[in-house]
Amino acid sequence: MLKQLYIKNYALIDQLDINFESGFSVITGETGAGKSIVLGAIGLLLGQRADSKSIKQGAEKCVIEAHFDLSRYQMEAFFEQNDIEYDAEDTIVRRELTAAGKSRAFINDEPVALSLMKELGDQLVDVHSQHQNLLLGKQDFQLEVIDIVADDEALIAHYRESYEKMHATERELEDMRQEIARNQQQVDFLRFQFNELDAAGLVDGEQDELEQKQERMTHAEDIKQALYETDTLLMNEATGAVGALRKAASSLHSIEHVLPELKDLAERLNSCYIEAKDVASDVSGQLEDVDFDPAELDQVNTRLDKIYDLEKKYRVETIGELISQRDKLKCQLDAIDNSDDALTSLEQRLQKERNDATEIAEKLTKKRLEASHLIYKKMIASLQLLGMPRVTFQIQIDKADLGPKGQDRVAFLFSANSSTPLLPIAQVASGGEIARVMLSLKAMISGVVKLPTIIFDEVDTGVSGKIAEQMAQIMSDMGQNGRQVISITHLPQIAAKGCAHYKVYKEETDSGTKSHMQRLTNDERINEIAQMLSGSDISSAAIENARQLLKIS
């Protein structure tokens, strides 16, 4: 629950530091006194967008801070998941705005993203305003009310997972159909390209081998001349190096018995002779193999020209890329040829997933129908207490196409009396009737959703007298069991029901208009409620009436 609210330099508020109680509290004040300012400050703590114009004129910074007691609400998991220090008895939420337009958010003095502050705020405070009454005509809001009472969160999560899986398959199927349509339009061209590349008989590495062969054949005469000269220098009978090495080695061997140290030199020369002889044999072999065939060179050139033309045509640089392009075309053509089978398979998968989602949606519908009966009973009982003895309230659930929230189309139907047919509530209910319906819904929901704090902003619009007393009783009952309910009201019947009463008022000073808020004592409450009853001139009858409302003697 909200324990303390501190506001500094916000709109007309210089500084406000006030404590709140559990149970049912009320806030009163004249129109324009600043009640909406206090509510706006709380809204900033709930993650609403900030406007630098909200900062008090002349101030550099605005600070809004609230302390919450969360010890009854098991919210530790939120703080653990977001790595924020947890203090159940004193959770601090703070928002700072600067005149320069900067905004900072803090939870327990740790800087956080505004989105995270909003996520926490949604779990701390529910602010119900007249604007929120407009939600009553929205199908999403109506469905949310049913789901809260049905307590079907786990089933909704299961359905959403199944629906998203089905929806993804629907997109995949649509993409496949579009792809098939595009491929069918160009299948002849794709087949021509594949046939061209396939007919080329491409072999990986072939281009390098042909280019090397082309290089050798183009320079065949130079190669042959070099090999011939080398062969002559090595093997000439008179001057050849091989014969000279053999003779030199033989000469040294002939005298090694006289000069033994020459033996190693003779062996080295002999090794040179053997190696040179071997090289000479290889050169002679290469010389015999060198042959220039113009017809073969023409074949090599023709083949390379074909490869080069294909590479240019398909905008690649290697024969490997051509082969890759050929294989890709083959896959595309196979996909086109087998597209009917693939399409049928995907359609069957989609149908199974749609059946699965429908099965879960039907379970969801069943739970919602059960919840709608419970809501009907509670709403009729509550609305009859609020001065509508002949009210009829019905929840109509029709089957619709599968959507993100199931297959249910929801409508809240309403009739305030027996002579009026049941119609969608937004079409037939007056402002006062809608206010009573929303209060009844909130009271019912509050028993399911354990929100620490609920704030009603002038929920009493369009009602008075006995009905206002009943509304006050409902809010007072909501404030039991440690829950905190705060009502901003103009009605004395509601103000008198509060366990704590706060007044917002304006003060004209030399430095301008300022708004203040204070908790009223019993005597101050009597005067405030008497003024609400009779206006600025408080009569003794109004004082006595106020005492009776407050049950103060």
PDB file of C-alpha atoms in Angstrom, residues 109-231:
ATOM      1  CA  ASP A 109      17.407   4.367  -5.212  1.00  0.00           C
ATOM      2  CA  GLU A 110      18.558   2.343  -8.244  1.00  0.00           C
ATOM      3  CA  PRO A 111      18.185   4.018 -11.682  1.00  0.00           C
ATOM      4  CA  VAL A 112      15.753   2.086 -13.890  1.00  0.00           C
ATOM      5  CA  ALA A 113      14.152   2.418 -17.313  1.00  0.00           C
ATOM      6  CA  LEU A 114      10.780   4.129 -17.371  1.00  0.00           C
ATOM      7  CA  SER A 115       9.252   0.973 -18.841  1.00  0.00           C
ATOM      8  CA  LEU A 116      10.347  -0.973 -15.758  1.00  0.00           C
ATOM      9  CA  MET A 117       8.871   1.678 -13.465  1.00  0.00           C
ATOM     10  CA  LYS A 118       5.591   1.352 -15.376  1.00  0.00           C
ATOM     11  CA  GLU A 119       5.703  -2.430 -15.068  1.00  0.00           C
ATOM     12  CA  LEU A 120       6.054  -2.115 -11.294  1.00  0.00           C
ATOM     13  CA  GLY A 121       3.488   0.696 -11.116  1.00  0.00           C
ATOM     14  CA  ASP A 122       0.881  -1.503 -12.812  1.00  0.00           C
ATOM     15  CA  GLN A 123       1.281  -3.921  -9.906  1.00  0.00           C
ATOM     16  CA  LEU A 124       1.190  -1.241  -7.188  1.00  0.00           C
ATOM     17  CA  VAL A 125      -1.621   1.182  -7.994  1.00  0.00           C
ATOM     18  CA  ASP A 126      -4.802   1.105 -10.076  1.00  0.00           C
ATOM     19  CA  VAL A 127      -6.075   4.614 -10.815  1.00  0.00           C
ATOM     20  CA  HIS A 128      -9.709   4.654 -11.904  1.00  0.00           C
ATOM     21  CA  SER A 129     -10.780   7.926 -13.506  1.00  0.00           C
ATOM     22  CA  GLN A 130     -13.822   9.111 -15.411  1.00  0.00           C
ATOM     23  CA  HIS A 131     -11.780   8.596 -18.571  1.00  0.00           C
ATOM     24  CA  GLN A 132     -11.446   4.919 -17.684  1.00  0.00           C
ATOM     25  CA  ASN A 133     -15.243   4.614 -17.743  1.00  0.00           C
ATOM     26  CA  LEU A 134     -14.931   4.814 -21.524  1.00  0.00           C
ATOM     27  CA  LEU A 135     -13.196   1.427 -21.401  1.00  0.00           C
ATOM     28  CA  LEU A 136     -16.490  -0.173 -20.452  1.00  0.00           C
ATOM     29  CA  GLY A 137     -17.549  -0.131 -24.102  1.00  0.00           C
ATOM     30  CA  LYS A 138     -14.276  -1.688 -25.293  1.00  0.00           C
ATOM     31  CA  GLN A 139     -14.317  -5.402 -26.039  1.00  0.00           C
ATOM     32  CA  ASP A 140     -10.683  -5.837 -24.909  1.00  0.00           C
ATOM     33  CA  PHE A 141     -11.516  -4.411 -21.475  1.00  0.00           C
ATOM     34  CA  GLN A 142     -14.629  -6.557 -21.174  1.00  0.00           C
ATOM     35  CA  LEU A 143     -12.653  -9.666 -22.097  1.00  0.00           C
ATOM     36  CA  GLU A 144      -9.933  -8.736 -19.606  1.00  0.00           C
ATOM     37  CA  VAL A 145     -12.538  -8.488 -16.810  1.00  0.00           C
ATOM     38  CA  ILE A 146     -13.834 -11.974 -17.655  1.00  0.00           C
ATOM     39  CA  ASP A 147     -10.313 -13.424 -17.771  1.00  0.00           C
ATOM     40  CA  ILE A 148      -9.422 -11.909 -14.404  1.00  0.00           C
ATOM     41  CA  VAL A 149     -12.453 -13.526 -12.790  1.00  0.00           C
ATOM     42  CA  ALA A 150     -11.890 -16.788 -14.710  1.00  0.00           C
ATOM     43  CA  ASP A 151      -8.292 -16.897 -13.439  1.00  0.00           C
ATOM     44  CA  ASP A 152      -7.287 -18.407 -16.776  1.00  0.00           C
ATOM     45  CA  GLU A 153      -3.854 -16.816 -17.129  1.00  0.00           C
ATOM     46  CA  ALA A 154      -2.057 -20.167 -17.568  1.00  0.00           C
ATOM     47  CA  LEU A 155      -4.582 -21.294 -20.187  1.00  0.00           C
ATOM     48  CA  ILE A 156      -4.279 -17.981 -22.031  1.00  0.00           C
ATOM     49  CA  ALA A 157      -0.485 -18.357 -22.086  1.00  0.00           C
ATOM     50  CA  HIS A 158      -0.876 -21.901 -23.452  1.00  0.00           C
ATOM     51  CA  TYR A 159      -3.312 -20.693 -26.102  1.00  0.00           C
ATOM     52  CA  ARG A 160      -1.119 -17.736 -27.076  1.00  0.00           C
ATOM     53  CA  GLU A 161       1.841 -20.083 -27.617  1.00  0.00           C
ATOM     54  CA  SER A 162      -0.299 -22.356 -29.792  1.00  0.00           C
ATOM     55  CA  TYR A 163      -1.821 -19.427 -31.689  1.00  0.00           C
ATOM     56  CA  GLU A 164       1.545 -17.808 -32.398  1.00  0.00           C
ATOM     57  CA  LYS A 165       2.867 -21.141 -33.680  1.00  0.00           C
ATOM     58  CA  MET A 166      -0.171 -21.435 -35.973  1.00  0.00           C
ATOM     59  CA  HIS A 167       0.156 -17.802 -37.053  1.00  0.00           C
ATOM     60  CA  ALA A 168       3.839 -18.320 -37.927  1.00  0.00           C
ATOM     61  CA  THR A 169       2.883 -21.307 -40.081  1.00  0.00           C
ATOM     62  CA  GLU A 170       0.202 -19.209 -41.794  1.00  0.00           C
ATOM     63  CA  ARG A 171       2.870 -16.644 -42.705  1.00  0.00           C
ATOM     64  CA  GLU A 172       5.193 -19.428 -43.863  1.00  0.00           C
ATOM     65  CA  LEU A 173       2.418 -20.855 -46.042  1.00  0.00           C
ATOM     66  CA  GLU A 174       1.666 -17.453 -47.549  1.00  0.00           C
ATOM     67  CA  ASP A 175       5.361 -16.906 -48.256  1.00  0.00           C
ATOM     68  CA  MET A 176       5.563 -20.320 -49.908  1.00  0.00           C
ATOM     69  CA  ARG A 177       2.548 -19.587 -52.108  1.00  0.00           C
ATOM     70  CA  GLN A 178       4.047 -16.272 -53.185  1.00  0.00           C
ATOM     71  CA  GLU A 179       7.404 -17.957 -53.830  1.00  0.00           C
ATOM     72  CA  ILE A 180       5.753 -20.678 -55.905  1.00  0.00           C
ATOM     73  CA  ALA A 181       3.882 -18.044 -57.902  1.00  0.00           C
ATOM     74  CA  ARG A 182       7.095 -16.117 -58.564  1.00  0.00           C
ATOM     75  CA  ASN A 183       8.972 -19.289 -59.517  1.00  0.00           C
ATOM     76  CA  GLN A 184       6.227 -20.412 -61.881  1.00  0.00           C
ATOM     77  CA  GLN A 185       6.550 -17.102 -63.719  1.00  0.00           C
ATOM     78  CA  GLN A 186      10.261 -17.660 -64.337  1.00  0.00           C
ATOM     79  CA  VAL A 187      10.490 -21.441 -64.408  1.00  0.00           C
ATOM     80  CA  ASP A 188      11.365 -21.523 -68.151  1.00  0.00           C
ATOM     81  CA  PHE A 189      14.193 -19.055 -67.658  1.00  0.00           C
ATOM     82  CA  LEU A 190      15.510 -20.976 -64.614  1.00  0.00           C
ATOM     83  CA  ARG A 191      15.410 -24.229 -66.558  1.00  0.00           C
ATOM     84  CA  PHE A 192      17.261 -22.647 -69.504  1.00  0.00           C
ATOM     85  CA  GLN A 193      19.999 -21.398 -67.161  1.00  0.00           C
ATOM     86  CA  PHE A 194      20.336 -24.775 -65.486  1.00  0.00           C
ATOM     87  CA  ASN A 195      20.475 -26.643 -68.803  1.00  0.00           C
ATOM     88  CA  GLU A 196      23.135 -24.264 -70.093  1.00  0.00           C
ATOM     89  CA  LEU A 197      25.347 -24.761 -67.034  1.00  0.00           C
ATOM     90  CA  ASP A 198      24.660 -28.480 -66.827  1.00  0.00           C
ATOM     91  CA  ALA A 199      25.477 -28.998 -70.510  1.00  0.00           C
ATOM     92  CA  ALA A 200      28.811 -27.242 -69.993  1.00  0.00           C
ATOM     93  CA  GLY A 201      30.008 -30.268 -68.001  1.00  0.00           C
ATOM     94  CA  LEU A 202      31.819 -28.111 -65.494  1.00  0.00           C
ATOM     95  CA  VAL A 203      34.471 -29.729 -63.292  1.00  0.00           C
ATOM     96  CA  ASP A 204      35.886 -28.055 -60.230  1.00  0.00           C
ATOM     97  CA  GLY A 205      39.583 -27.179 -60.775  1.00  0.00           C
ATOM     98  CA  GLU A 206      39.300 -27.579 -64.534  1.00  0.00           C
ATOM     99  CA  GLN A 207      39.908 -23.896 -65.239  1.00  0.00           C
ATOM    100  CA  ASP A 208      43.260 -23.819 -63.403  1.00  0.00           C
ATOM    101  CA  GLU A 209      44.398 -26.958 -65.181  1.00  0.00           C
ATOM    102  CA  LEU A 210      43.427 -25.608 -68.628  1.00  0.00           C
ATOM    103  CA  GLU A 211      45.081 -22.247 -68.009  1.00  0.00           C
ATOM    104  CA  GLN A 212      48.324 -23.996 -67.028  1.00  0.00           C
ATOM    105  CA  LYS A 213      48.122 -26.217 -70.111  1.00  0.00           C
ATOM    106  CA  GLN A 214      47.450 -23.181 -72.299  1.00  0.00           C
ATOM    107  CA  GLU A 215      50.495 -21.455 -70.823  1.00  0.00           C
ATOM    108  CA  ARG A 216      52.753 -24.471 -71.562  1.00  0.00           C
ATOM    109  CA  MET A 217      51.521 -24.942 -75.121  1.00  0.00           C
ATOM    110  CA  THR A 218      51.809 -21.245 -75.937  1.00  0.00           C
ATOM    111  CA  HIS A 219      55.504 -21.302 -74.876  1.00  0.00           C
ATOM    112  CA  ALA A 220      56.333 -24.789 -76.217  1.00  0.00           C
ATOM    113  CA  GLU A 221      59.253 -23.617 -78.445  1.00  0.00           C
ATOM    114  CA  ASP A 222      60.914 -21.689 -75.606  1.00  0.00           C
ATOM    115  CA  ILE A 223      60.558 -24.710 -73.304  1.00  0.00           C
ATOM    116  CA  LYS A 224      61.974 -27.070 -75.937  1.00  0.00           C
ATOM    117  CA  GLN A 225      64.966 -24.781 -76.635  1.00  0.00           C
ATOM    118  CA  ALA A 226      65.835 -24.509 -72.950  1.00  0.00           C
ATOM    119  CA  LEU A 227      65.601 -28.265 -72.422  1.00  0.00           C
ATOM    120  CA  TYR A 228      67.750 -28.967 -75.527  1.00  0.00           C
ATOM    121  CA  GLU A 229      70.491 -26.615 -74.372  1.00  0.00           C
ATOM    122  CA  THR A 230      70.420 -28.118 -70.881  1.00  0.00           C
ATOM    123  CA  ASP A 231      70.598 -31.659 -72.292  1.00  0.00           C
TER     124      ASP A 231
END
